[in-house]
Amino acid sequence: MTTTTRERPVTTPAARGPRTVTRRDRRRFRLTDSRFALFLMLPAAAFLAAFVAWPLVQFVYNSFFKYNPIAGSPHTFVGLRNYVQALTSADFGNSALRTIAYTLIVVTLEFVLGLTVALLLSGLGNRSRVFRTIFLYPLMIAPIVAGLLWRFLLIDNSGIVNQLLYEAHIISSPNQIQWLSDPNIALFSVALPDVWLTTSFITLVLFAGLQNVPGDIIEAARLDGARYPTLLGRIILPQLRPVIAVALIVRGVDAARAFDVIVVQTNGGPQNSTNVLSLLVYNTQIANGNPGLASAMGTIYLIAMMVIAIVAVVTIWRPGSES
């Protein structure tokens, strides 16, 4: 009896197909909200790093050296000598005081006018839409254009402002008030274009904050017999504290670095009465050819602005406070 053995067919390995994507791989490559937000921030972060962070680092680095790029002199390390020279300079101290005065004038007038207009617009409700649009028009004007415009309005002998005051019998002659030539009032005069330009910004921010003030609290206070000054001081302004802090910090820093509005009107004159820190830093680097000292002045200026912003946040906003 013979037995037949059946041979098994030789099987060839199957061709390897595409790799199966597991659930872990899908979780790894899934575009989450945080990754999507990171991708959106990358272009802005790259822009800030290239055009803000790196120039700022170079600016601070140059403050420790003395050199003149126009004359081709080499970089000489001087340590803190530029900072000592800046802090002991009478021009730097006087310019710092003018900068503080200019900032206080601009921010105070803008806040008072902006809060007043924001309360009026909030009281009008939907009827204020047209007025809001018209009131925002100055924000579309470039600061240098606003400076030139107000220079023609306030210029001596032929300014429109003096002519209107003369025709209204407020002043006795069209050249009685020397807006841009009198050192006693020149700093206030050059602040007027800045106030005219950006009061609408303060108004817009405060008006947006007023929309979030709870109406039931105000109504309950009115039923208790509270008058409007009490409502404003005890309820509305405390509710607007974070908004006020943001508005004052943004406008304070912006006003403290004012440059183009002042340059086109007085260029720091008369008698250096409008020579603020931004003009001093510019003239130190360009006119005097001392970038190291100018960098030291700018660094001190930057540190002071950061300290003032932190103090404003802590004192006005008071994050974490219950009251």
mmCIF file of C-alpha atoms in Angstrom:
data_model
loop_
_atom_site.group_PDB
_atom_site.id
_atom_site.type_symbol
_atom_site.label_atom_id
_atom_site.label_comp_id
_atom_site.label_asym_id
_atom_site.label_seq_id
_atom_site.Cartn_x
_atom_site.Cartn_y
_atom_site.Cartn_z
ATOM 1 C CA MET A 1 0.000 0.000 0.000
ATOM 2 C CA THR A 2 1.481 3.152 -1.099
ATOM 3 C CA THR A 3 0.831 6.492 0.564
ATOM 4 C CA THR A 4 0.958 9.678 -1.384
ATOM 5 C CA THR A 5 2.281 12.735 0.281
ATOM 6 C CA ARG A 6 0.628 15.938 -0.702
ATOM 7 C CA GLU A 7 3.117 18.730 -1.118
ATOM 8 C CA ARG A 8 2.189 22.048 0.378
ATOM 9 C CA PRO A 9 2.195 24.872 -2.097
ATOM 10 C CA VAL A 10 4.916 27.338 -1.634
ATOM 11 C CA THR A 11 3.389 30.587 -0.494
ATOM 12 C CA THR A 12 5.090 33.820 -1.330
ATOM 13 C CA PRO A 13 4.952 36.613 1.196
ATOM 14 C CA ALA A 14 2.229 39.063 0.440
ATOM 15 C CA ALA A 15 3.235 42.503 -0.654
ATOM 16 C CA ARG A 16 3.338 44.914 2.259
ATOM 17 C CA GLY A 17 0.540 47.383 1.958
ATOM 18 C CA PRO A 18 0.347 50.901 3.371
ATOM 19 C CA ARG A 19 0.994 51.222 7.077
ATOM 20 C CA THR A 20 -2.156 51.326 9.132
ATOM 21 C CA VAL A 21 -2.478 54.587 11.050
ATOM 22 C CA THR A 22 -3.233 53.819 14.657
ATOM 23 C CA ARG A 23 -5.326 55.867 17.033
ATOM 24 C CA ARG A 24 -2.201 57.007 18.846
ATOM 25 C CA ASP A 25 -0.748 58.360 15.600
ATOM 26 C CA ARG A 26 -3.973 60.201 14.860
ATOM 27 C CA ARG A 27 -3.874 61.808 18.287
ATOM 28 C CA ARG A 28 -0.243 62.758 17.744
ATOM 29 C CA PHE A 29 -0.797 64.547 14.436
ATOM 30 C CA ARG A 30 -4.237 65.962 15.177
ATOM 31 C CA LEU A 31 -4.483 69.737 14.851
ATOM 32 C CA THR A 32 -5.709 70.774 18.261
ATOM 33 C CA ASP A 33 -6.883 74.240 19.222
ATOM 34 C CA SER A 34 -3.616 75.018 21.006
ATOM 35 C CA ARG A 35 -1.532 73.948 17.994
ATOM 36 C CA PHE A 36 -3.740 75.935 15.647
ATOM 37 C CA ALA A 37 -3.344 79.003 17.863
ATOM 38 C CA LEU A 38 0.414 78.441 17.890
ATOM 39 C CA PHE A 39 0.513 78.297 14.088
ATOM 40 C CA LEU A 40 -1.429 81.548 13.930
ATOM 41 C CA MET A 41 0.974 83.258 16.331
ATOM 42 C CA LEU A 42 4.170 82.094 14.618
ATOM 43 C CA PRO A 43 4.218 84.785 11.864
ATOM 44 C CA ALA A 44 3.567 87.563 14.366
ATOM 45 C CA ALA A 45 6.155 86.115 16.769
ATOM 46 C CA ALA A 46 8.737 85.916 13.982
ATOM 47 C CA PHE A 47 7.985 89.501 12.965
ATOM 48 C CA LEU A 48 8.305 90.771 16.550
ATOM 49 C CA ALA A 49 11.523 88.833 17.082
ATOM 50 C CA ALA A 50 13.099 90.228 13.903
ATOM 51 C CA PHE A 51 11.899 93.826 14.076
ATOM 52 C CA VAL A 52 11.327 94.450 17.805
ATOM 53 C CA ALA A 53 13.235 92.032 20.037
ATOM 54 C CA TRP A 54 16.515 91.981 18.119
ATOM 55 C CA PRO A 55 16.710 95.785 17.599
ATOM 56 C CA LEU A 56 15.890 96.223 21.302
ATOM 57 C CA VAL A 57 18.714 93.883 22.332
ATOM 58 C CA GLN A 58 21.089 95.702 19.966
ATOM 59 C CA PHE A 59 19.900 99.035 21.344
ATOM 60 C CA VAL A 60 20.669 98.051 24.940
ATOM 61 C CA TYR A 61 23.996 96.513 23.852
ATOM 62 C CA ASN A 62 25.080 99.750 22.174
ATOM 63 C CA SER A 63 24.463 101.692 25.380
ATOM 64 C CA PHE A 64 27.645 100.205 26.869
ATOM 65 C CA PHE A 65 29.840 101.487 24.037
ATOM 66 C CA LYS A 66 31.057 104.818 22.720
ATOM 67 C CA TYR A 67 31.339 105.131 18.954
ATOM 68 C CA ASN A 68 30.498 107.362 16.027
ATOM 69 C CA PRO A 69 29.347 105.530 12.896
ATOM 70 C CA ILE A 70 29.557 108.689 10.772
ATOM 71 C CA ALA A 71 33.216 109.262 11.628
ATOM 72 C CA GLY A 72 33.949 105.537 11.438
ATOM 73 C CA SER A 73 35.310 105.297 14.977
ATOM 74 C CA PRO A 74 35.471 101.808 16.512
ATOM 75 C CA HIS A 75 33.270 100.568 19.351
ATOM 76 C CA THR A 76 34.913 101.372 22.670
ATOM 77 C CA PHE A 77 33.512 99.654 25.750
ATOM 78 C CA VAL A 78 32.769 102.243 28.439
ATOM 79 C CA GLY A 79 30.602 100.230 30.826
ATOM 80 C CA LEU A 80 28.031 102.343 32.657
ATOM 81 C CA ARG A 81 29.646 105.650 31.736
ATOM 82 C CA ASN A 82 26.886 106.534 29.272
ATOM 83 C CA TYR A 83 24.238 105.901 31.925
ATOM 84 C CA VAL A 84 26.070 108.086 34.452
ATOM 85 C CA GLN A 85 26.413 110.844 31.873
ATOM 86 C CA ALA A 86 22.717 110.619 31.002
ATOM 87 C CA LEU A 87 21.515 110.662 34.614
ATOM 88 C CA THR A 88 23.763 113.608 35.526
ATOM 89 C CA SER A 89 22.915 115.620 32.420
ATOM 90 C CA ALA A 90 20.786 118.718 32.939
ATOM 91 C CA ASP A 91 19.289 118.344 29.452
ATOM 92 C CA PHE A 92 18.135 114.813 30.237
ATOM 93 C CA GLY A 93 16.520 115.874 33.518
ATOM 94 C CA ASN A 94 14.753 118.861 31.963
ATOM 95 C CA SER A 95 13.533 116.778 29.032
ATOM 96 C CA ALA A 96 12.238 114.130 31.441
ATOM 97 C CA LEU A 97 10.233 116.778 33.326
ATOM 98 C CA ARG A 98 8.802 118.121 30.055
ATOM 99 C CA THR A 99 7.878 114.594 29.005
ATOM 100 C CA ILE A 100 6.055 114.014 32.292
ATOM 101 C CA ALA A 101 4.237 117.355 31.972
ATOM 102 C CA TYR A 102 3.301 116.669 28.348
ATOM 103 C CA THR A 103 2.015 113.185 29.209
ATOM 104 C CA LEU A 104 -0.051 114.474 32.138
ATOM 105 C CA ILE A 105 -1.597 117.225 29.998
ATOM 106 C CA VAL A 106 -2.485 114.865 27.166
ATOM 107 C CA VAL A 107 -3.746 111.929 29.242
ATOM 108 C CA THR A 108 -5.746 114.101 31.668
ATOM 109 C CA LEU A 109 -7.531 116.048 28.931
ATOM 110 C CA GLU A 110 -8.162 112.906 26.888
ATOM 111 C CA PHE A 111 -9.547 110.982 29.849
ATOM 112 C CA VAL A 112 -11.868 113.772 31.003
ATOM 113 C CA LEU A 113 -13.159 114.486 27.492
ATOM 114 C CA GLY A 114 -13.280 110.811 26.547
ATOM 115 C CA LEU A 115 -15.219 109.812 29.660
ATOM 116 C CA THR A 116 -17.673 112.670 29.165
ATOM 117 C CA VAL A 117 -18.335 111.787 25.536
ATOM 118 C CA ALA A 118 -18.538 108.046 26.342
ATOM 119 C CA LEU A 119 -21.205 108.722 28.993
ATOM 120 C CA LEU A 120 -23.166 110.886 26.553
ATOM 121 C CA LEU A 121 -22.992 108.269 23.813
ATOM 122 C CA SER A 122 -23.987 105.535 26.254
ATOM 123 C CA GLY A 123 -26.964 107.581 27.368
ATOM 124 C CA LEU A 124 -28.105 108.048 23.762
ATOM 125 C CA GLY A 125 -28.050 104.296 23.113
ATOM 126 C CA ASN A 126 -28.538 103.240 19.481
ATOM 127 C CA ARG A 127 -29.131 106.857 18.472
ATOM 128 C CA SER A 128 -25.401 107.518 18.976
ATOM 129 C CA ARG A 129 -24.219 105.322 16.099
ATOM 130 C CA VAL A 130 -23.815 108.231 13.682
ATOM 131 C CA PHE A 131 -22.083 110.384 16.294
ATOM 132 C CA ARG A 132 -19.721 107.524 17.177
ATOM 133 C CA THR A 133 -18.692 107.171 13.543
ATOM 134 C CA ILE A 134 -18.071 110.900 13.135
ATOM 135 C CA PHE A 135 -16.182 111.095 16.418
ATOM 136 C CA LEU A 136 -13.744 108.382 15.293
ATOM 137 C CA TYR A 137 -12.619 110.242 12.172
ATOM 138 C CA PRO A 138 -9.518 111.877 13.780
ATOM 139 C CA LEU A 139 -8.056 108.402 14.382
ATOM 140 C CA MET A 140 -7.695 108.032 10.607
ATOM 141 C CA ILE A 141 -5.382 111.054 10.326
ATOM 142 C CA ALA A 142 -1.615 110.587 10.497
ATOM 143 C CA PRO A 143 0.037 112.365 13.465
ATOM 144 C CA ILE A 144 2.393 114.341 11.236
ATOM 145 C CA VAL A 145 -0.580 115.628 9.208
ATOM 146 C CA ALA A 146 -2.363 116.602 12.410
ATOM 147 C CA GLY A 147 0.754 118.437 13.580
ATOM 148 C CA LEU A 148 0.983 120.406 10.331
ATOM 149 C CA LEU A 149 -2.730 121.196 10.478
ATOM 150 C CA TRP A 150 -2.561 122.554 14.015
ATOM 151 C CA ARG A 151 0.617 124.457 13.205
ATOM 152 C CA PHE A 152 -1.323 126.451 10.615
ATOM 153 C CA LEU A 153 -4.196 126.872 13.068
ATOM 154 C CA LEU A 154 -1.982 128.187 15.871
ATOM 155 C CA ILE A 155 0.750 129.975 13.925
ATOM 156 C CA ASP A 156 1.484 133.506 15.065
ATOM 157 C CA ASN A 157 -0.138 136.523 13.396
ATOM 158 C CA SER A 158 -2.066 134.488 10.807
ATOM 159 C CA GLY A 159 -3.470 131.556 12.786
ATOM 160 C CA ILE A 160 -7.155 130.760 12.430
ATOM 161 C CA VAL A 161 -7.585 130.184 16.177
ATOM 162 C CA ASN A 162 -6.365 133.670 17.103
ATOM 163 C CA GLN A 163 -8.479 135.204 14.346
ATOM 164 C CA LEU A 164 -11.611 133.484 15.640
ATOM 165 C CA LEU A 165 -10.840 134.559 19.196
ATOM 166 C CA TYR A 166 -10.310 138.125 17.992
ATOM 167 C CA GLU A 167 -13.595 138.210 16.070
ATOM 168 C CA ALA A 168 -15.364 136.827 19.158
ATOM 169 C CA HIS A 169 -13.865 139.762 21.144
ATOM 170 C CA ILE A 170 -12.036 137.378 23.505
ATOM 171 C CA ILE A 171 -8.594 138.812 22.691
ATOM 172 C CA SER A 172 -7.713 142.365 21.680
ATOM 173 C CA SER A 173 -5.495 141.540 18.661
ATOM 174 C CA PRO A 174 -4.941 138.511 16.388
ATOM 175 C CA ASN A 175 -1.341 138.102 17.576
ATOM 176 C CA GLN A 176 -1.984 138.512 21.302
ATOM 177 C CA ILE A 177 -1.472 134.809 22.123
ATOM 178 C CA GLN A 178 1.786 133.374 20.814
ATOM 179 C CA TRP A 179 0.775 129.730 20.896
ATOM 180 C CA LEU A 180 3.958 128.263 19.447
ATOM 181 C CA SER A 181 6.387 131.085 20.258
ATOM 182 C CA ASP A 182 5.769 131.619 23.959
ATOM 183 C CA PRO A 183 7.878 129.174 26.028
ATOM 184 C CA ASN A 184 5.315 129.312 28.829
ATOM 185 C CA ILE A 185 2.458 127.835 26.775
ATOM 186 C CA ALA A 186 4.253 126.106 23.894
ATOM 187 C CA LEU A 187 4.192 122.689 25.587
ATOM 188 C CA PHE A 188 0.429 122.949 26.072
ATOM 189 C CA SER A 189 -0.012 124.112 22.472
ATOM 190 C CA VAL A 190 1.848 121.166 20.938
ATOM 191 C CA ALA A 191 -0.260 118.814 23.090
ATOM 192 C CA LEU A 192 -3.523 119.988 21.493
ATOM 193 C CA PRO A 193 -3.101 117.941 18.256
ATOM 194 C CA ASP A 194 -2.414 114.816 20.303
ATOM 195 C CA VAL A 195 -5.562 115.417 22.363
ATOM 196 C CA TRP A 196 -7.600 116.048 19.223
ATOM 197 C CA LEU A 197 -6.268 112.897 17.575
ATOM 198 C CA THR A 198 -6.673 110.277 20.271
ATOM 199 C CA THR A 199 -9.514 111.411 22.514
ATOM 200 C CA SER A 200 -11.718 109.259 20.297
ATOM 201 C CA PHE A 201 -9.612 106.224 21.252
ATOM 202 C CA ILE A 202 -10.260 106.807 24.952
ATOM 203 C CA THR A 203 -13.938 107.357 24.171
ATOM 204 C CA LEU A 204 -14.174 104.111 22.224
ATOM 205 C CA VAL A 205 -12.504 102.075 24.980
ATOM 206 C CA LEU A 206 -14.589 103.593 27.778
ATOM 207 C CA PHE A 207 -17.799 103.296 25.756
ATOM 208 C CA ALA A 208 -17.111 99.586 25.263
ATOM 209 C CA GLY A 209 -16.534 99.223 29.000
ATOM 210 C CA LEU A 210 -19.770 101.007 29.824
ATOM 211 C CA GLN A 211 -21.711 98.371 27.894
ATOM 212 C CA ASN A 212 -20.578 95.759 30.440
ATOM 213 C CA VAL A 213 -21.671 97.700 33.528
ATOM 214 C CA PRO A 214 -24.641 95.786 35.032
ATOM 215 C CA GLY A 215 -27.796 97.814 34.562
ATOM 216 C CA ASP A 216 -29.591 96.230 37.525
ATOM 217 C CA ILE A 217 -26.987 97.598 39.941
ATOM 218 C CA ILE A 218 -27.443 101.121 38.605
ATOM 219 C CA GLU A 219 -31.220 100.782 38.718
ATOM 220 C CA ALA A 220 -31.111 99.533 42.310
ATOM 221 C CA ALA A 221 -28.931 102.464 43.312
ATOM 222 C CA ARG A 222 -31.337 104.887 41.657
ATOM 223 C CA LEU A 223 -34.239 103.353 43.570
ATOM 224 C CA ASP A 224 -32.269 103.879 46.777
ATOM 225 C CA GLY A 225 -32.049 107.590 45.936
ATOM 226 C CA ALA A 226 -28.427 107.762 44.705
ATOM 227 C CA ARG A 227 -27.685 110.819 42.561
ATOM 228 C CA TYR A 228 -25.641 110.692 39.368
ATOM 229 C CA PRO A 229 -22.317 111.819 40.927
ATOM 230 C CA THR A 230 -22.678 108.999 43.451
ATOM 231 C CA LEU A 231 -23.480 106.520 40.685
ATOM 232 C CA LEU A 232 -20.430 107.664 38.741
ATOM 233 C CA GLY A 233 -18.016 107.578 41.655
ATOM 234 C CA ARG A 234 -19.295 104.518 43.538
ATOM 235 C CA ILE A 235 -20.568 102.202 40.792
ATOM 236 C CA ILE A 236 -19.590 103.150 37.219
ATOM 237 C CA LEU A 237 -15.921 104.059 37.677
ATOM 238 C CA PRO A 238 -15.102 101.045 39.929
ATOM 239 C CA GLN A 239 -16.703 98.772 37.318
ATOM 240 C CA LEU A 240 -14.554 100.436 34.632
ATOM 241 C CA ARG A 241 -11.300 100.037 36.573
ATOM 242 C CA PRO A 242 -9.680 97.419 34.259
ATOM 243 C CA VAL A 243 -10.757 99.357 31.165
ATOM 244 C CA ILE A 244 -9.445 102.623 32.588
ATOM 245 C CA ALA A 245 -6.120 100.967 33.423
ATOM 246 C CA VAL A 246 -5.683 99.686 29.868
ATOM 247 C CA ALA A 247 -6.671 103.036 28.324
ATOM 248 C CA LEU A 248 -4.380 105.083 30.570
ATOM 249 C CA ILE A 249 -1.401 102.756 30.116
ATOM 250 C CA VAL A 250 -1.720 102.616 26.331
ATOM 251 C CA ARG A 251 -2.224 106.341 25.951
ATOM 252 C CA GLY A 252 0.331 107.244 28.599
ATOM 253 C CA VAL A 253 3.097 105.266 26.918
ATOM 254 C CA ASP A 254 2.060 106.558 23.501
ATOM 255 C CA ALA A 255 1.990 110.180 24.661
ATOM 256 C CA ALA A 256 5.326 109.869 26.457
ATOM 257 C CA ARG A 257 7.030 108.889 23.198
ATOM 258 C CA ALA A 258 5.452 111.674 21.128
ATOM 259 C CA PHE A 259 7.818 112.802 18.401
ATOM 260 C CA ASP A 260 6.350 113.661 14.999
ATOM 261 C CA VAL A 261 3.558 115.883 16.330
ATOM 262 C CA ILE A 262 6.093 118.041 18.191
ATOM 263 C CA VAL A 263 8.773 118.054 15.476
ATOM 264 C CA VAL A 264 6.543 119.484 12.758
ATOM 265 C CA GLN A 265 5.225 122.212 15.076
ATOM 266 C CA THR A 266 8.208 123.511 17.050
ATOM 267 C CA ASN A 267 11.101 121.037 16.599
ATOM 268 C CA GLY A 268 11.764 121.310 20.320
ATOM 269 C CA GLY A 269 11.594 125.100 20.560
ATOM 270 C CA PRO A 270 11.177 127.820 21.526
ATOM 271 C CA GLN A 271 14.106 127.843 23.963
ATOM 272 C CA ASN A 272 13.862 124.038 24.275
ATOM 273 C CA SER A 273 10.479 124.399 25.974
ATOM 274 C CA THR A 274 9.081 121.458 23.963
ATOM 275 C CA ASN A 275 12.271 119.383 23.797
ATOM 276 C CA VAL A 276 10.925 116.123 25.270
ATOM 277 C CA LEU A 277 12.897 112.897 25.732
ATOM 278 C CA SER A 278 12.123 111.471 22.302
ATOM 279 C CA LEU A 279 13.547 114.585 20.624
ATOM 280 C CA LEU A 280 16.553 114.582 22.943
ATOM 281 C CA VAL A 281 17.374 110.957 22.101
ATOM 282 C CA TYR A 282 16.960 111.676 18.396
ATOM 283 C CA ASN A 283 19.180 114.767 18.446
ATOM 284 C CA THR A 284 21.800 113.020 20.580
ATOM 285 C CA GLN A 285 22.133 110.225 18.045
ATOM 286 C CA ILE A 286 21.648 112.104 14.763
ATOM 287 C CA ALA A 287 22.757 115.685 15.363
ATOM 288 C CA ASN A 288 25.442 115.057 17.994
ATOM 289 C CA GLY A 289 26.587 111.704 16.586
ATOM 290 C CA ASN A 290 26.629 109.857 19.917
ATOM 291 C CA PRO A 291 24.554 106.659 19.533
ATOM 292 C CA GLY A 292 25.949 105.141 22.743
ATOM 293 C CA LEU A 293 24.656 107.971 24.919
ATOM 294 C CA ALA A 294 21.379 108.028 23.004
ATOM 295 C CA SER A 295 20.964 104.288 23.596
ATOM 296 C CA ALA A 296 21.585 104.765 27.324
ATOM 297 C CA MET A 297 18.963 107.529 27.461
ATOM 298 C CA GLY A 298 16.497 105.355 25.570
ATOM 299 C CA THR A 299 17.121 102.384 27.860
ATOM 300 C CA ILE A 300 16.472 104.484 30.963
ATOM 301 C CA TYR A 301 13.384 105.816 29.248
ATOM 302 C CA LEU A 302 12.182 102.259 28.509
ATOM 303 C CA ILE A 303 12.730 101.050 32.084
ATOM 304 C CA ALA A 304 10.844 104.072 33.458
ATOM 305 C CA MET A 305 7.883 103.361 31.158
ATOM 306 C CA MET A 306 7.770 99.725 32.272
ATOM 307 C CA VAL A 307 7.825 100.709 35.949
ATOM 308 C CA ILE A 308 5.060 103.278 35.451
ATOM 309 C CA ALA A 309 2.932 100.724 33.566
ATOM 310 C CA ILE A 310 3.332 98.163 36.361
ATOM 311 C CA VAL A 311 2.432 100.744 39.003
ATOM 312 C CA ALA A 312 -0.646 101.771 36.995
ATOM 313 C CA VAL A 313 -1.815 98.163 36.724
ATOM 314 C CA VAL A 314 -1.364 97.540 40.442
ATOM 315 C CA THR A 315 -2.931 100.786 41.649
ATOM 316 C CA ILE A 316 -5.763 101.273 39.132
ATOM 317 C CA TRP A 317 -6.657 97.787 37.956
ATOM 318 C CA ARG A 318 -5.695 95.921 41.148
ATOM 319 C CA PRO A 319 -6.026 92.391 39.706
ATOM 320 C CA GLY A 320 -7.453 89.864 42.136
ATOM 321 C CA SER A 321 -9.132 92.414 44.368
ATOM 322 C CA GLU A 322 -12.658 91.635 45.447
ATOM 323 C CA SER A 323 -13.800 95.224 45.842
#
